[in-house]
CSV table of C-alpha atoms and ligand atoms in Angstrom, one decimal:
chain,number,residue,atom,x,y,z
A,1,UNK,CA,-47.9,-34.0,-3.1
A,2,UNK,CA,-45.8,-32.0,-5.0
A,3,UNK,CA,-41.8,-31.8,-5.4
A,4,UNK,CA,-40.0,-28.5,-4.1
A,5,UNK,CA,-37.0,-27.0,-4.5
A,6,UNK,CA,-33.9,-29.2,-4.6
A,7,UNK,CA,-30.1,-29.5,-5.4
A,8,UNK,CA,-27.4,-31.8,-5.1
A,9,UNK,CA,-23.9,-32.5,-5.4
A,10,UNK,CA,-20.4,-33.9,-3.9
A,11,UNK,CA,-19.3,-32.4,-0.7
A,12,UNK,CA,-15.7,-32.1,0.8
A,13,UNK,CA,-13.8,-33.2,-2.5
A,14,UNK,CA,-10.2,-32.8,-1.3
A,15,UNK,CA,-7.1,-31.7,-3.6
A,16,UNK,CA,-4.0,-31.0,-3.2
A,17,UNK,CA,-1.6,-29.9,-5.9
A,18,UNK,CA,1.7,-29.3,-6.2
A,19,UNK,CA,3.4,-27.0,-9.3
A,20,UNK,CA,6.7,-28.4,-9.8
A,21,UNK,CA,7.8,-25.9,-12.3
A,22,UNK,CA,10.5,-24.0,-10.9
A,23,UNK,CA,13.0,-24.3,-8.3
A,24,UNK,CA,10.3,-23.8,-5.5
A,25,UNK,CA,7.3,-26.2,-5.2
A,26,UNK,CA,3.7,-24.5,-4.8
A,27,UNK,CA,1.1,-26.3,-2.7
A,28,UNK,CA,-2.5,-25.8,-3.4
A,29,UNK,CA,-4.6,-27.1,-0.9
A,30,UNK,CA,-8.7,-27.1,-1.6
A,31,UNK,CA,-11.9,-28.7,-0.5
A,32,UNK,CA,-14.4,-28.4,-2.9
A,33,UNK,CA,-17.8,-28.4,-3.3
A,34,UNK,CA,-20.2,-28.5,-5.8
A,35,UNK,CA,-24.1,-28.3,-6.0
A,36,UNK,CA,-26.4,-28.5,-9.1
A,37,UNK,CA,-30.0,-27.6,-9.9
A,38,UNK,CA,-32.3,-28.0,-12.4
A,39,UNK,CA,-35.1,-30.7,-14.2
A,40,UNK,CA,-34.9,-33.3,-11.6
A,41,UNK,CA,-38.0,-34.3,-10.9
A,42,UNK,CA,-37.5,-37.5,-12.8
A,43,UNK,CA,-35.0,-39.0,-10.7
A,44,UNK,CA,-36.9,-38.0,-7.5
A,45,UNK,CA,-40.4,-39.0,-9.2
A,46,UNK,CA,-39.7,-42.2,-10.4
A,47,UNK,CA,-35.7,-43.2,-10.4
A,48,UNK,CA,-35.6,-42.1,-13.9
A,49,UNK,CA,-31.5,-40.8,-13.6
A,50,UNK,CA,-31.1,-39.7,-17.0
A,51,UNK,CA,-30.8,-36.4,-16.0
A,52,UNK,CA,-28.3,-37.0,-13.3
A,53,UNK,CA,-24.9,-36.3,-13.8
A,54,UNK,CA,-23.5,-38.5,-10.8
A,55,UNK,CA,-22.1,-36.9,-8.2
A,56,UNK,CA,-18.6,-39.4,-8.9
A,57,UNK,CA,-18.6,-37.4,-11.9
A,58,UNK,CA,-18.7,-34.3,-10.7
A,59,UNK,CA,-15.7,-35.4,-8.0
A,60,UNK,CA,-13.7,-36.8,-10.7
A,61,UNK,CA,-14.1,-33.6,-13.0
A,62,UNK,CA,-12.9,-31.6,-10.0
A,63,UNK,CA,-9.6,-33.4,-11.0
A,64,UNK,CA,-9.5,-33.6,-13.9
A,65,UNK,CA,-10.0,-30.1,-14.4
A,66,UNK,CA,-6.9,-29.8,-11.8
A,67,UNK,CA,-4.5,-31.1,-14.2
A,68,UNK,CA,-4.3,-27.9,-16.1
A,69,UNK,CA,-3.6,-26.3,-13.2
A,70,UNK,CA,-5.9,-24.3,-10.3
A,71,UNK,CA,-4.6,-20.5,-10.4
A,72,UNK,CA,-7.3,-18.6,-8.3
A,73,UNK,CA,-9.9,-20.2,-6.7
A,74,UNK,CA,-12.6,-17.9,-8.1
A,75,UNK,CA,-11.2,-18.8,-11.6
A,76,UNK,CA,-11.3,-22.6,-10.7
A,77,UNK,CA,-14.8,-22.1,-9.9
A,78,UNK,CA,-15.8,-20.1,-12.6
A,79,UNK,CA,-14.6,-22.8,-15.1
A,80,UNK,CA,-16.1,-25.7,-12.9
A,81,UNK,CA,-19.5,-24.0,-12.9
A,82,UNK,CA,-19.7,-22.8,-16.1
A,83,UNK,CA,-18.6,-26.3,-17.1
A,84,UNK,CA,-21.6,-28.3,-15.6
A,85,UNK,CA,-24.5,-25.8,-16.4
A,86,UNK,CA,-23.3,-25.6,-20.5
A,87,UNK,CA,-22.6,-29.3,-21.0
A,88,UNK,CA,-25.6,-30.6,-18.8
A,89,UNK,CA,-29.0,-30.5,-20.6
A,90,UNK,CA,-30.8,-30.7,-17.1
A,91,UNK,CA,-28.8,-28.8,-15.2
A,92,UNK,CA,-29.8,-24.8,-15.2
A,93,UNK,CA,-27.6,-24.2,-12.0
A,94,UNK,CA,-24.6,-24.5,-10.4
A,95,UNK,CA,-22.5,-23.7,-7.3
A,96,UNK,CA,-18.7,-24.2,-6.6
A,97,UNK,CA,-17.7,-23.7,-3.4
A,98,UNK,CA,-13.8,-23.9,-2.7
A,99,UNK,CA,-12.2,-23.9,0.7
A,100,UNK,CA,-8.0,-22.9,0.2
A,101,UNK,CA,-6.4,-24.4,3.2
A,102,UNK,CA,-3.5,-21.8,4.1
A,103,UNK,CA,0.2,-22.9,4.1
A,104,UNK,CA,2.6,-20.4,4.7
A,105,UNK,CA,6.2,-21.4,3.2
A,106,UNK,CA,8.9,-22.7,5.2
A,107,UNK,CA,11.4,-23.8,2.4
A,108,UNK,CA,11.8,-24.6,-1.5
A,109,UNK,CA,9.6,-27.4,-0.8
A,110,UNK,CA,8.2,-27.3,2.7
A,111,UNK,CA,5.3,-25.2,4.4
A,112,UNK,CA,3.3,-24.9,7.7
A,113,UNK,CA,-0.5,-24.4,8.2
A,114,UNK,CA,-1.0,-21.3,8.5
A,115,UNK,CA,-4.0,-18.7,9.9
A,116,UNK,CA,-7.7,-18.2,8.2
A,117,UNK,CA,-8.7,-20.1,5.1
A,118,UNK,CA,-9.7,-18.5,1.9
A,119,UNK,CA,-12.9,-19.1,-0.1
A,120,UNK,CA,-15.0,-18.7,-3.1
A,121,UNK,CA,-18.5,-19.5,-4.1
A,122,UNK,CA,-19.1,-18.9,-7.6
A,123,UNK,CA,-23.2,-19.5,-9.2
A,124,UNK,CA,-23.4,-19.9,-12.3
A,125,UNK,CA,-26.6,-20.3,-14.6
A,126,UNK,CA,-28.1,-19.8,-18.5
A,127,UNK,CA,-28.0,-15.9,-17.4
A,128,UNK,CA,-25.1,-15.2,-15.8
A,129,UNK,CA,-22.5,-16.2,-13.3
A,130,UNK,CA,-21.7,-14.5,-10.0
A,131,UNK,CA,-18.7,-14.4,-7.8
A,132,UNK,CA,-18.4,-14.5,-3.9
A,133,UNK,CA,-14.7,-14.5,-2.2
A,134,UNK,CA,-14.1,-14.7,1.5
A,135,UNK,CA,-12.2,-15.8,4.1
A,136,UNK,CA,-13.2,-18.2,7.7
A,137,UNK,CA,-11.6,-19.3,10.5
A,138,UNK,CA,-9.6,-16.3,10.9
A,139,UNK,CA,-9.2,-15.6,14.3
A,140,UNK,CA,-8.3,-12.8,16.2
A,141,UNK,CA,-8.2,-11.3,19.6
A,142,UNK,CA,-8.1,-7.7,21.2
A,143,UNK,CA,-6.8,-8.1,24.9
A,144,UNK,CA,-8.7,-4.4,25.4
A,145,UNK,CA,-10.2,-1.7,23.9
A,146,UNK,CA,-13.4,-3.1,24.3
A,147,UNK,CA,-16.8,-2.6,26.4
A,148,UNK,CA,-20.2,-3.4,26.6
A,149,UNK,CA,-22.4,-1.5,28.5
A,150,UNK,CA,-25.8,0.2,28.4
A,151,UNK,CA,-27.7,-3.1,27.1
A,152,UNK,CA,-31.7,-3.6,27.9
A,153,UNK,CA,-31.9,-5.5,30.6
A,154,UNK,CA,-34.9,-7.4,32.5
A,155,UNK,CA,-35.5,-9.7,35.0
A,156,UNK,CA,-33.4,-12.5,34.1
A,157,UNK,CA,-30.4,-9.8,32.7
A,158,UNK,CA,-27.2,-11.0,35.2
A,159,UNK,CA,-24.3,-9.7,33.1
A,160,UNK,CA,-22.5,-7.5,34.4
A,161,UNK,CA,-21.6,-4.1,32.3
A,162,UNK,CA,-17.9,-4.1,31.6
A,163,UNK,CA,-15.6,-1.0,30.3
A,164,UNK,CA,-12.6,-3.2,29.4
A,165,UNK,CA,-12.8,-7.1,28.0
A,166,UNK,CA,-11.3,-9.4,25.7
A,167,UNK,CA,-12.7,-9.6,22.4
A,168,UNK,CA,-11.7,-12.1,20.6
A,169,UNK,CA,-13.9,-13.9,17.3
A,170,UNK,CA,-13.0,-16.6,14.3
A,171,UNK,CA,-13.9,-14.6,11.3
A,172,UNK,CA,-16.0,-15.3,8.9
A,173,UNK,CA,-16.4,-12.9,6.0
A,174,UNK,CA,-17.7,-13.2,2.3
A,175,UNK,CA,-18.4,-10.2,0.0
A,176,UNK,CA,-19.7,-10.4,-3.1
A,177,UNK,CA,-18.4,-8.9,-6.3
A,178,UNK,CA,-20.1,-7.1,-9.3
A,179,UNK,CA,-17.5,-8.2,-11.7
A,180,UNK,CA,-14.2,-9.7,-12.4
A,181,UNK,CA,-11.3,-8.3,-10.8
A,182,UNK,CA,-7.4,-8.8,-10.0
A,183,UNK,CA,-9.1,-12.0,-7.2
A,184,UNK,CA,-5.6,-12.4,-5.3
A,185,UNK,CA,-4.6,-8.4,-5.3
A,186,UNK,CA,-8.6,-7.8,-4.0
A,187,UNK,CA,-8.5,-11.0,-1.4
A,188,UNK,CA,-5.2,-9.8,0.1
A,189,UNK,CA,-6.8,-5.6,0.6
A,190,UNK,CA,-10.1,-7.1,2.0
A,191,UNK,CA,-8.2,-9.8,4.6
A,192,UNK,CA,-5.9,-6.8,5.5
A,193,UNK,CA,-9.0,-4.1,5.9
A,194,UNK,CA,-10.7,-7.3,8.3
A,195,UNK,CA,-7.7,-7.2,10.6
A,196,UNK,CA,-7.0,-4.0,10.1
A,197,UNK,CA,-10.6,-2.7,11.2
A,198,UNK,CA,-10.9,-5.4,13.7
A,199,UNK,CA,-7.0,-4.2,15.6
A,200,UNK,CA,-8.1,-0.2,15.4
A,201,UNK,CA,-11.8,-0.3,16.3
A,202,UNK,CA,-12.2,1.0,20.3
A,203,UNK,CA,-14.9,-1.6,20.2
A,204,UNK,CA,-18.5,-0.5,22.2
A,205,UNK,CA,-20.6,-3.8,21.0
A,206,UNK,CA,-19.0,-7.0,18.5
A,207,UNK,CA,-21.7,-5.3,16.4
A,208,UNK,CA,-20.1,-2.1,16.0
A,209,UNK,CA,-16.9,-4.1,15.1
A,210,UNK,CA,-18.4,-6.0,12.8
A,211,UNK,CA,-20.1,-3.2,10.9
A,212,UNK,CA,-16.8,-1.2,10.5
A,213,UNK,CA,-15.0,-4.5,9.2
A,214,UNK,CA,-17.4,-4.7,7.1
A,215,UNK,CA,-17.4,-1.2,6.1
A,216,UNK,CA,-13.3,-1.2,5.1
A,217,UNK,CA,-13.5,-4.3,3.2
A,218,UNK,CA,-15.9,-2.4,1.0
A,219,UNK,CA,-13.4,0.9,0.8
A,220,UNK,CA,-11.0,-1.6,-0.9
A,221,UNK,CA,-12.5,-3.0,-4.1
A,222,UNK,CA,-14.6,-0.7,-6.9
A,223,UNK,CA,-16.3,-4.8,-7.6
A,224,UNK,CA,-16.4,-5.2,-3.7
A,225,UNK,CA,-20.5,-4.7,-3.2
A,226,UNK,CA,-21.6,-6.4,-0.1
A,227,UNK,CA,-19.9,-7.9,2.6
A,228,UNK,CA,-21.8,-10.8,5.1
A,229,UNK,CA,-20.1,-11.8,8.2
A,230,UNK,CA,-20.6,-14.4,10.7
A,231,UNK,CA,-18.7,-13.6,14.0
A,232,UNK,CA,-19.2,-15.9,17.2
A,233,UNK,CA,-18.8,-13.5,20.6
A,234,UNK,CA,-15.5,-15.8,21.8
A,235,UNK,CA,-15.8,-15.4,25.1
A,236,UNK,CA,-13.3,-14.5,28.0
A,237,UNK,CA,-14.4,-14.7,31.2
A,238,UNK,CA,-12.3,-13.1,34.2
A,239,UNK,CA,-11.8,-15.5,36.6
A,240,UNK,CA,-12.6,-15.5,40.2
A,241,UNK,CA,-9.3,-15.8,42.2
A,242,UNK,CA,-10.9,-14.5,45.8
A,243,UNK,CA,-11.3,-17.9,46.8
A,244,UNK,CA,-7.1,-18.1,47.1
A,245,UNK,CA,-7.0,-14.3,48.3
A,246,UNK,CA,-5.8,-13.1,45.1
A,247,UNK,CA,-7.1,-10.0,43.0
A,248,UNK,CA,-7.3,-10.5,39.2
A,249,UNK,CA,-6.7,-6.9,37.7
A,250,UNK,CA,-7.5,-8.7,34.0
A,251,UNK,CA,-4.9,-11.1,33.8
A,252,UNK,CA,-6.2,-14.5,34.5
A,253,UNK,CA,-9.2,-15.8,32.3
A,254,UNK,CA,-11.2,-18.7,31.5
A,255,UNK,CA,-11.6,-18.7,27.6
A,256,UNK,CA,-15.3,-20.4,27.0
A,257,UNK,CA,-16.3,-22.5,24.0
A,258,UNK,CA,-19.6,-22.6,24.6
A,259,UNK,CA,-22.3,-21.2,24.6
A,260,UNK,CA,-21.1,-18.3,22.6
A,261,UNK,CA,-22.7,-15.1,21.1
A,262,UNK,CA,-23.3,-15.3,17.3
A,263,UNK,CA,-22.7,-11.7,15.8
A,264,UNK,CA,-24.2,-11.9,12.1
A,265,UNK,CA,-24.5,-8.7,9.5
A,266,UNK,CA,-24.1,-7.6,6.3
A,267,UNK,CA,-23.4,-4.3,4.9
A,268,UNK,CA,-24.2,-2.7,1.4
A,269,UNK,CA,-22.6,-0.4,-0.7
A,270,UNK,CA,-25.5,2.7,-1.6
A,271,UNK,CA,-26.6,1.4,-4.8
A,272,UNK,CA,-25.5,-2.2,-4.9
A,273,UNK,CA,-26.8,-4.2,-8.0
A,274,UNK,CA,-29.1,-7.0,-7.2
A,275,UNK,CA,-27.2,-9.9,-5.8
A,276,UNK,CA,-28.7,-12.2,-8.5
A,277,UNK,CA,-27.7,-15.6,-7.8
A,278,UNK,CA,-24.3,-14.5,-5.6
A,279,UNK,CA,-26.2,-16.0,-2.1
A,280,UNK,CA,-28.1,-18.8,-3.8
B,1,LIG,O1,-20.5,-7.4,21.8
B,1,LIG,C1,-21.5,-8.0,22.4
B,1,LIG,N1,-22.7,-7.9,21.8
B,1,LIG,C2,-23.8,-8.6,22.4
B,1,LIG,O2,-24.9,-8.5,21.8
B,1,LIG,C3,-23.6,-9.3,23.6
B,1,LIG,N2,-24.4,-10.0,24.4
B,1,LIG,C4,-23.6,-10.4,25.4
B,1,LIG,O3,-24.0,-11.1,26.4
B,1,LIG,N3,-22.3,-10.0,25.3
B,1,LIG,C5,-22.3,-9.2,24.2
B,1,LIG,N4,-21.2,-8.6,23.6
């Protein structure tokens, strides 16, 4: 028997911060994540832990780390990476993964949820460090302006061909950079290029919309290199209203939650550098 790969960490650390400097409160609202790698075999070989830095410890340097303030998530990850692979003989890797929970402000000091949440994963090792921002739960809806038609079919194909449906999806997009970069500036073009692309694509397949989203958020950044996203097909079924001798002229639908499709991609800029450690 022989130990393979492995990693560990704390999951779902949740801060919230407040910057009180000023006349107008900022909330900063993250769940964090963080996973490390490296010469562990002890601890898994014999419950030798000398090479484990706890996973409390990670939580609490999360915090600690938060006192000096967060700024951009990517740069809160950077540090936080960088952090446990230089000051942790056994550990060779790390990953920060922050969630930013979206608050739009109402007020000096008040501020409602808002849509989509922003991310960052930032690997780090003794080589280098790499840098992925993106963006989930971001959903969106087209109420036309999109078929699908002219799929294979066999024997157990019932779906009917359609020239106008709703599309709707929760977005989930993460593109990975080839350097540092102006993080807010670039996560505010690439959010605007998904809706954007998403609101003026005359959609033939969730495919096709998913390549062209993914093909604008690349026109935004010189850093921008690759972009992976995740899109479930939410579907909208027309409802049958014969039954009570009404038509339905695509007005009245039942919106499923499951099962749903699952629309996955990525596209690449021509020439992309390896991704290194950005997907590890
Ligand atoms: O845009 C779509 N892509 C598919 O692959 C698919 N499959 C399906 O049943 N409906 C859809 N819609």
């Amino acid at each position: 028997m022989e130990l393979g790969d492995n990693r560990y960490g704390k999951a779902g650390i949740r801060l919230v911060r407040v910057d009180r400097d000023g006349p107008e409160h900022a909330l900063t609202d993250l769940t964090v994540s963080t996973t490390l790698a490296g010469d562990l075999a002890a601890t898994h070989l014999t419950g030798d832990n000398a090479g484990v830095l706890p996973t409390d410890t990670q939580k609490n340097t999360v915090y600690a780390f938060a006192r000096d303030g967060v700024g951009e998530i990517e740069d809160f990850a950077l540090r936080l990476a960088r952090h446990f692979v230089d000051s942790t003989p056994t550990i060779s890797r790390a990953r920060v993964h922050i969630e930013q929970h979206n608050w739009d402000r109402l007020g000096a000091h008040s501020f409602v949820r808002g849509a989509g949440t922003r991310t960052a994963t930032v690997s780090a090792s003794e080589d280098g460090q790499w840098v992925v921002s993106g963006v989930s739960d971001l959903v969106v809806l087209n109420t036309t302006d999109s078929e699908f038609h002219g799929f294979h079919k066999d024997e157990y194909t019932t779906l009917a061909e359609t020239d106008d449906r709703v599309l709707a999806t929760a977005v989930t997009a993460r593109w990975r950079h080839t350097g540092p970069t102006d993080w807010a500036l670039s996560f505010t073009a690439a959010r605007a290029a998904l809706l954007g692309a998403f609101a003026a694509t005359h959609s033939l397949s969730l495919q096709q919309t998913l390549y062209e989203m993914g093909r604008k958020v690349l026109e935004t950044g010189e850093t921008v290199a690759e972009v992976r996203l995740s899109l479930p097909n939410k579907h909208h079924f027309l409802v049958d209203l014969a039954p009570f001798g009404l038509d339905n002229p695509g007005e009245v639908f039942h919106a499923a939650d499951r099962p749903y499709g699952l629309i996955e991609g990525a596209v690449v800029k021509p020439g992309a550098p390896d991704p290194g450690l950005a997907w590890w």
